Coordinates of C-alpha atoms in Angstrom, one line a residue:
L1 CA -13.4 8.4 14.5
K2 CA -15.2 5.2 14.3
R3 CA -18.8 7.1 14.1
V4 CA -16.9 9.0 11.0
C5 CA -15.9 6.1 9.1
I6 CA -19.2 4.4 9.6
E7 CA -21.2 7.2 8.2
R8 CA -18.9 8.3 5.4
D9 CA -18.9 4.5 4.5
A10 CA -22.8 4.9 4.8
E11 CA -22.2 7.9 2.2
T12 CA -20.4 5.8 0.5
L13 CA -22.8 2.8 -0.1
L14 CA -25.7 5.4 -1.4
R15 CA -23.2 7.2 -3.9
P16 CA -23.5 5.6 -7.1
P17 CA -20.5 3.3 -8.4
P18 CA -17.4 5.3 -9.0
R19 CA -16.4 6.7 -12.8
L20 CA -13.2 6.8 -14.2
P21 CA -12.2 10.1 -15.9
R22 CA -13.0 10.3 -19.3
R23 CA -9.9 9.9 -20.7
A24 CA -9.2 6.7 -18.6
Q25 CA -12.4 5.3 -19.3
M26 CA -11.4 5.8 -23.3
V27 CA -7.8 4.5 -22.8
A28 CA -9.2 1.2 -21.0
Q29 CA -11.4 1.1 -23.7
G30 CA -8.9 1.5 -26.5
A31 CA -10.8 4.5 -27.9
V32 CA -7.5 6.7 -27.1
A33 CA -4.4 5.4 -29.4
S34 CA -2.0 3.3 -26.9
N35 CA 1.3 2.1 -27.0
S36 CA 0.3 -1.3 -27.9
E37 CA 3.8 -2.7 -28.5
P38 CA 5.3 -1.0 -25.4
S39 CA 2.6 -1.8 -23.5
S40 CA 3.8 -5.8 -23.7
L41 CA 6.9 -4.3 -22.3
V42 CA 4.8 -3.7 -18.7
D43 CA 2.8 -7.1 -19.5
A44 CA 6.4 -9.1 -19.4
Q45 CA 7.9 -7.2 -16.6
L46 CA 5.2 -6.9 -14.3
P47 CA 5.1 -10.3 -13.1
D48 CA 8.7 -10.8 -12.0
L49 CA 9.2 -7.2 -10.8
A50 CA 6.1 -7.9 -8.7
D51 CA 7.4 -11.0 -6.9
R52 CA 10.8 -9.6 -6.3
A53 CA 9.0 -6.6 -4.7
L54 CA 7.5 -9.4 -2.4
A55 CA 10.3 -11.5 -1.8
E56 CA 12.5 -8.6 -0.7
A57 CA 9.7 -7.5 1.8
E58 CA 9.7 -10.5 3.2
R59 CA 13.2 -11.3 3.5
H60 CA 13.4 -7.8 5.3
F61 CA 10.3 -8.3 7.3
D62 CA 12.0 -12.1 8.7
D63 CA 15.3 -10.6 8.7
R64 CA 16.7 -10.4 12.7
S65 CA 20.1 -10.2 11.8
S66 CA 22.4 -8.0 13.7
S67 CA 21.9 -5.4 10.5
W68 CA 18.9 -4.2 12.0
S69 CA 19.0 -1.7 15.0
L70 CA 16.0 -1.5 17.4
T71 CA 16.0 2.4 17.9
K72 CA 12.7 2.6 19.2
N73 CA 10.5 0.9 21.9
E74 CA 7.1 2.6 22.5
G75 CA 4.6 -0.5 24.3
D76 CA 4.0 -3.1 22.3
I77 CA 5.7 -1.1 19.4
E78 CA 8.9 -1.6 17.8
L79 CA 10.9 0.3 15.5
W80 CA 14.1 -1.1 13.8
E81 CA 16.7 0.7 11.3
Q82 CA 19.0 -0.3 8.6
P83 CA 21.4 1.5 6.8
M84 CA 20.7 2.0 2.9
A85 CA 24.4 2.5 1.0
G86 CA 24.3 5.8 -1.0
A87 CA 20.4 7.2 0.4
A88 CA 19.9 10.2 2.8
F89 CA 18.0 7.8 5.4
P90 CA 17.8 4.0 6.8
M91 CA 15.5 1.6 5.5
Y92 CA 12.5 1.8 8.6
R93 CA 10.5 -1.4 9.8
S94 CA 8.0 -0.9 12.8
A95 CA 6.6 -4.0 14.1
L96 CA 3.3 -4.9 16.9
T97 CA 2.9 -8.0 18.2
V98 CA -0.6 -8.8 19.9
A99 CA -1.4 -12.3 21.5
N100 CA -4.4 -14.4 21.2
Q101 CA -6.2 -12.7 18.4
K102 CA -9.4 -14.1 16.6
P103 CA -8.2 -15.6 13.0
T104 CA -10.8 -12.9 11.2
S105 CA -8.4 -9.8 12.6
L106 CA -5.8 -11.5 9.5
T107 CA -8.4 -10.3 7.0
A108 CA -9.6 -7.3 9.0
V109 CA -5.9 -5.9 9.3
A110 CA -5.5 -6.5 5.8
S111 CA -8.7 -4.8 4.6
A112 CA -7.9 -1.6 6.4
V113 CA -4.4 -1.8 4.7
C114 CA -5.6 -2.2 1.1
S115 CA -8.0 0.1 1.7
A116 CA -7.2 3.8 -0.4
F117 CA -10.3 4.9 2.4
C118 CA -8.6 3.6 5.3
R119 CA -5.1 4.7 4.2
R120 CA -6.2 8.6 4.8
Y121 CA -6.3 7.6 8.5
Y122 CA -3.0 6.0 9.2
D123 CA -0.7 7.8 6.7
S124 CA -1.4 11.6 6.6
T125 CA 0.4 12.5 3.3
F126 CA -1.9 9.9 1.4
D127 CA -4.2 11.8 -1.4
R128 CA -5.1 9.3 -3.6
A129 CA -4.1 6.3 -6.0
C130 CA -4.5 4.9 -9.3
L131 CA -4.3 1.7 -11.1
L132 CA -2.2 2.4 -14.1
Q133 CA -2.2 -1.1 -15.3
R134 CA -3.7 -4.3 -13.9
G135 CA -1.5 -7.1 -14.2
K136 CA -2.3 -10.6 -15.8
D137 CA -1.4 -12.6 -12.5
D138 CA -3.8 -12.2 -9.5
G139 CA -2.8 -9.4 -7.2
K140 CA 0.1 -7.7 -9.7
A141 CA -0.3 -4.4 -10.9
V142 CA 1.3 -0.9 -11.7
I143 CA -0.2 1.7 -9.7
G144 CA 0.5 5.5 -8.9
L145 CA 0.2 7.2 -5.3
F146 CA 0.0 10.8 -4.9
A147 CA 1.4 12.5 -1.7
K148 CA -0.2 15.7 -0.4
P149 CA 2.2 18.8 0.0
T150 CA 2.9 19.6 3.5
P151 CA 4.7 22.7 5.0
I152 CA 7.8 20.9 4.7
T153 CA 7.5 18.6 1.5
P154 CA 6.1 18.9 -1.6
A155 CA 3.0 16.6 -3.2
T156 CA 4.9 13.8 -4.9
F157 CA 3.6 11.0 -7.5
F158 CA 4.8 7.6 -6.7
M159 CA 4.8 5.2 -9.8
G160 CA 5.2 1.8 -8.5
V161 CA 4.7 -2.2 -9.3
F162 CA 2.4 -3.6 -6.7
G163 CA 2.1 -6.9 -5.5
I164 CA 0.2 -9.0 -2.9
K165 CA 0.1 -12.4 -1.6
R166 CA -1.6 -14.8 0.8
S167 CA 0.2 -17.5 2.2
T168 CA 0.3 -20.4 4.6
A169 CA 2.7 -22.6 6.4
D170 CA 3.0 -26.0 7.6
S171 CA 2.7 -24.9 11.2
G172 CA -1.1 -23.4 10.2
S173 CA 0.4 -19.9 10.6
E174 CA -0.9 -17.5 7.6
R175 CA 0.5 -14.3 6.3
I176 CA -0.7 -11.3 3.6
T177 CA 2.1 -9.3 2.3
V178 CA 1.6 -6.5 0.4
A179 CA 4.0 -4.4 -1.6
C180 CA 4.9 -1.5 -3.9
S181 CA 8.6 -0.8 -5.1
R182 CA 9.6 1.6 -7.6
A183 CA 8.5 1.2 -11.1
P184 CA 11.3 1.2 -13.4
D185 CA 11.7 4.9 -15.7
E186 CA 11.1 2.9 -18.7
F187 CA 7.5 2.2 -17.8
D188 CA 6.8 5.7 -18.5
L189 CA 6.4 5.6 -21.9
P190 CA 4.2 2.6 -22.5
L191 CA 2.0 4.4 -19.9
Q192 CA 1.9 8.0 -21.0
D193 CA -1.7 7.6 -21.4
Q194 CA -2.6 6.5 -18.4
L195 CA -0.4 8.7 -16.0
A196 CA -2.0 11.5 -17.9
A197 CA -5.4 10.4 -17.4
C198 CA -4.9 10.0 -14.0
G199 CA -3.1 13.6 -13.3
A200 CA 0.3 12.3 -13.0
G201 CA 1.7 14.4 -16.2
G202 CA 3.1 17.5 -16.4
E203 CA 5.9 19.0 -14.0
I204 CA 4.4 17.0 -10.6
K205 CA 7.8 15.6 -8.3
R206 CA 8.3 12.3 -8.2
S207 CA 8.9 10.3 -4.9
S208 CA 12.0 9.3 -3.8
T209 CA 10.5 6.2 -2.0
R210 CA 11.9 2.9 -3.3
L211 CA 10.1 0.4 -1.7
W212 CA 6.8 0.3 0.9
A213 CA 5.5 -2.5 2.3
F214 CA 3.1 -4.0 5.0
D215 CA 3.1 -7.7 6.5
V216 CA 0.6 -9.4 8.7
Q217 CA 0.9 -12.9 10.3
H218 CA -1.6 -15.2 11.9
S219 CA 0.2 -17.6 14.0
A220 CA -0.7 -20.9 15.1
D221 CA -0.6 -19.8 18.7
G222 CA -3.4 -16.9 18.0
A223 CA -0.6 -14.4 18.0
L224 CA -0.9 -11.2 15.2
R225 CA 2.1 -9.8 14.4
M226 CA 1.9 -6.7 11.8
S227 CA 5.4 -4.9 10.1
M228 CA 5.3 -1.9 8.2
L229 CA 8.6 -1.3 5.9
V230 CA 10.1 1.9 3.7
A231 CA 13.1 2.7 2.1
I232 CA 13.1 6.6 1.0
E233 CA 16.3 7.4 -0.8
R234 CA 16.6 11.2 -1.0
N235 CA 15.5 14.0 1.2
A236 CA 12.5 16.2 -0.3
S237 CA 12.6 18.5 2.0
W238 CA 14.2 21.8 2.9
L239 CA 14.7 20.6 6.5
P240 CA 17.9 18.7 7.0
A241 CA 17.9 14.7 7.1
F242 CA 18.4 14.1 10.4
V243 CA 15.2 16.4 11.3
I244 CA 13.0 14.4 8.9
K245 CA 14.6 11.0 10.3
Q246 CA 12.6 11.5 13.4
F247 CA 9.5 12.7 11.2
L248 CA 9.9 9.2 9.2
A249 CA 10.3 7.2 12.4
D250 CA 7.4 8.8 13.7
S251 CA 4.8 7.8 11.3
L252 CA 5.4 4.5 10.9
V253 CA 5.1 3.8 14.5
A254 CA 2.1 5.8 14.6
G255 CA 1.2 4.0 11.2
I256 CA 0.9 0.8 12.5
D257 CA -0.6 1.4 15.6
C258 CA -3.5 3.2 13.7
V259 CA -3.7 0.1 11.6
W260 CA -4.1 -2.2 14.9
Q261 CA -6.6 0.2 16.1
M262 CA -8.8 0.7 13.3
S263 CA -8.7 -3.3 12.6
R264 CA -9.6 -3.8 16.6
A265 CA -12.7 -1.1 16.7
G266 CA -14.2 -2.5 13.2
M267 CA -13.2 0.6 11.5
I268 CA -12.9 -1.5 8.2
P269 CA -14.5 -0.8 5.0
R270 CA -17.8 -1.8 4.9
S271 CA -18.4 -1.7 0.9
V272 CA -15.4 -1.7 -1.0
V273 CA -11.7 -2.7 -0.4
S274 CA -9.7 -1.3 -3.4
F275 CA -6.3 0.0 -3.1
W276 CA -6.7 2.9 -5.4
N277 CA -9.6 5.0 -6.1
D278 CA -11.9 5.2 -8.8
E279 CA -12.1 1.0 -9.0
D280 CA -14.1 0.1 -12.0
P281 CA -16.9 -1.5 -11.1
E282 CA -16.6 -4.5 -13.4
Q283 CA -13.3 -5.2 -11.5
L284 CA -15.1 -5.3 -8.3
Q285 CA -16.4 -9.2 -6.7
E286 CA -18.1 -9.6 -3.6
C287 CA -16.5 -11.8 -1.0
A288 CA -16.6 -12.6 3.0
V289 CA -13.8 -9.9 4.8
A290 CA -13.7 -9.8 8.3
G291 CA -17.0 -11.4 9.0
G292 CA -18.9 -9.3 6.4
R293 CA -20.0 -9.2 2.4
V294 CA -17.6 -6.4 0.8
F295 CA -16.7 -5.9 -3.0
V296 CA -12.9 -6.6 -3.5
S297 CA -10.6 -5.1 -6.1
T298 CA -9.9 -8.5 -8.4
S299 CA -6.3 -7.5 -7.9
L300 CA -6.8 -8.2 -4.4
L301 CA -9.2 -11.4 -4.2
D302 CA -6.4 -13.6 -4.2
A303 CA -5.5 -12.3 -0.6
F304 CA -9.3 -12.3 1.0
A305 CA -11.4 -14.8 -0.9
R306 CA -10.5 -17.9 1.6

């Protein structure tokens, strides 16, 4: 798997920079008439929504109360669940703690999580991601996530408010948190051109995911703790919910283990770290990630350029 990743990264370096679809370029350049006034609604609400998503994710990651139940313990990986009122599934949180890791492991893990290329390895349903609107603040955006159809679920599209931040505690521990919460319905109109350009128009089914998040902490004693969180409200499958629950639980255990295995083996991006596909080359900036020089999306830069 590592060899395949390295070979594909080499191919990526030899290819010309990715280009946005023609209509997406026209929208970005202002050649297509857009809803300038409604888009200000997105600009106005995006920072607060992203901050709320990050705050909720951190609250769930740090919560050690009895509202969470341990449902699975496989080696170093724990899986916890918390009931969600009115939802078909509980909220799931997987956690993996590894002792005495080098400080570079923090950015190695984060680069694997924030790379659309790497996500295809730790999330088997992931198809592609697109940037719908870049926030004026660093680390905030409105994005679209496409999930592939499976024998038991249809293809889906998730429009989310994305946020990422890096923080340092007084104890010397460092933390990178990534969160993506469902965008409000009123974003559809001001972003209709961008949605059409990325292929999210028409009859594609909307995902019932409310929140997805990942957190990695490097404590002062050298321990590295990774956590993954997902909240899905409705069952989109023809199978009963109790069967899908098992699939969800297994996917979080396998996903966090895959992220760690990729990070530990050095199977991380060698060229571009971007959460979405077809990132505009002008929005990439070179910086040091896990000991190497990598082009990083400016929307992620605040978490990596240290």
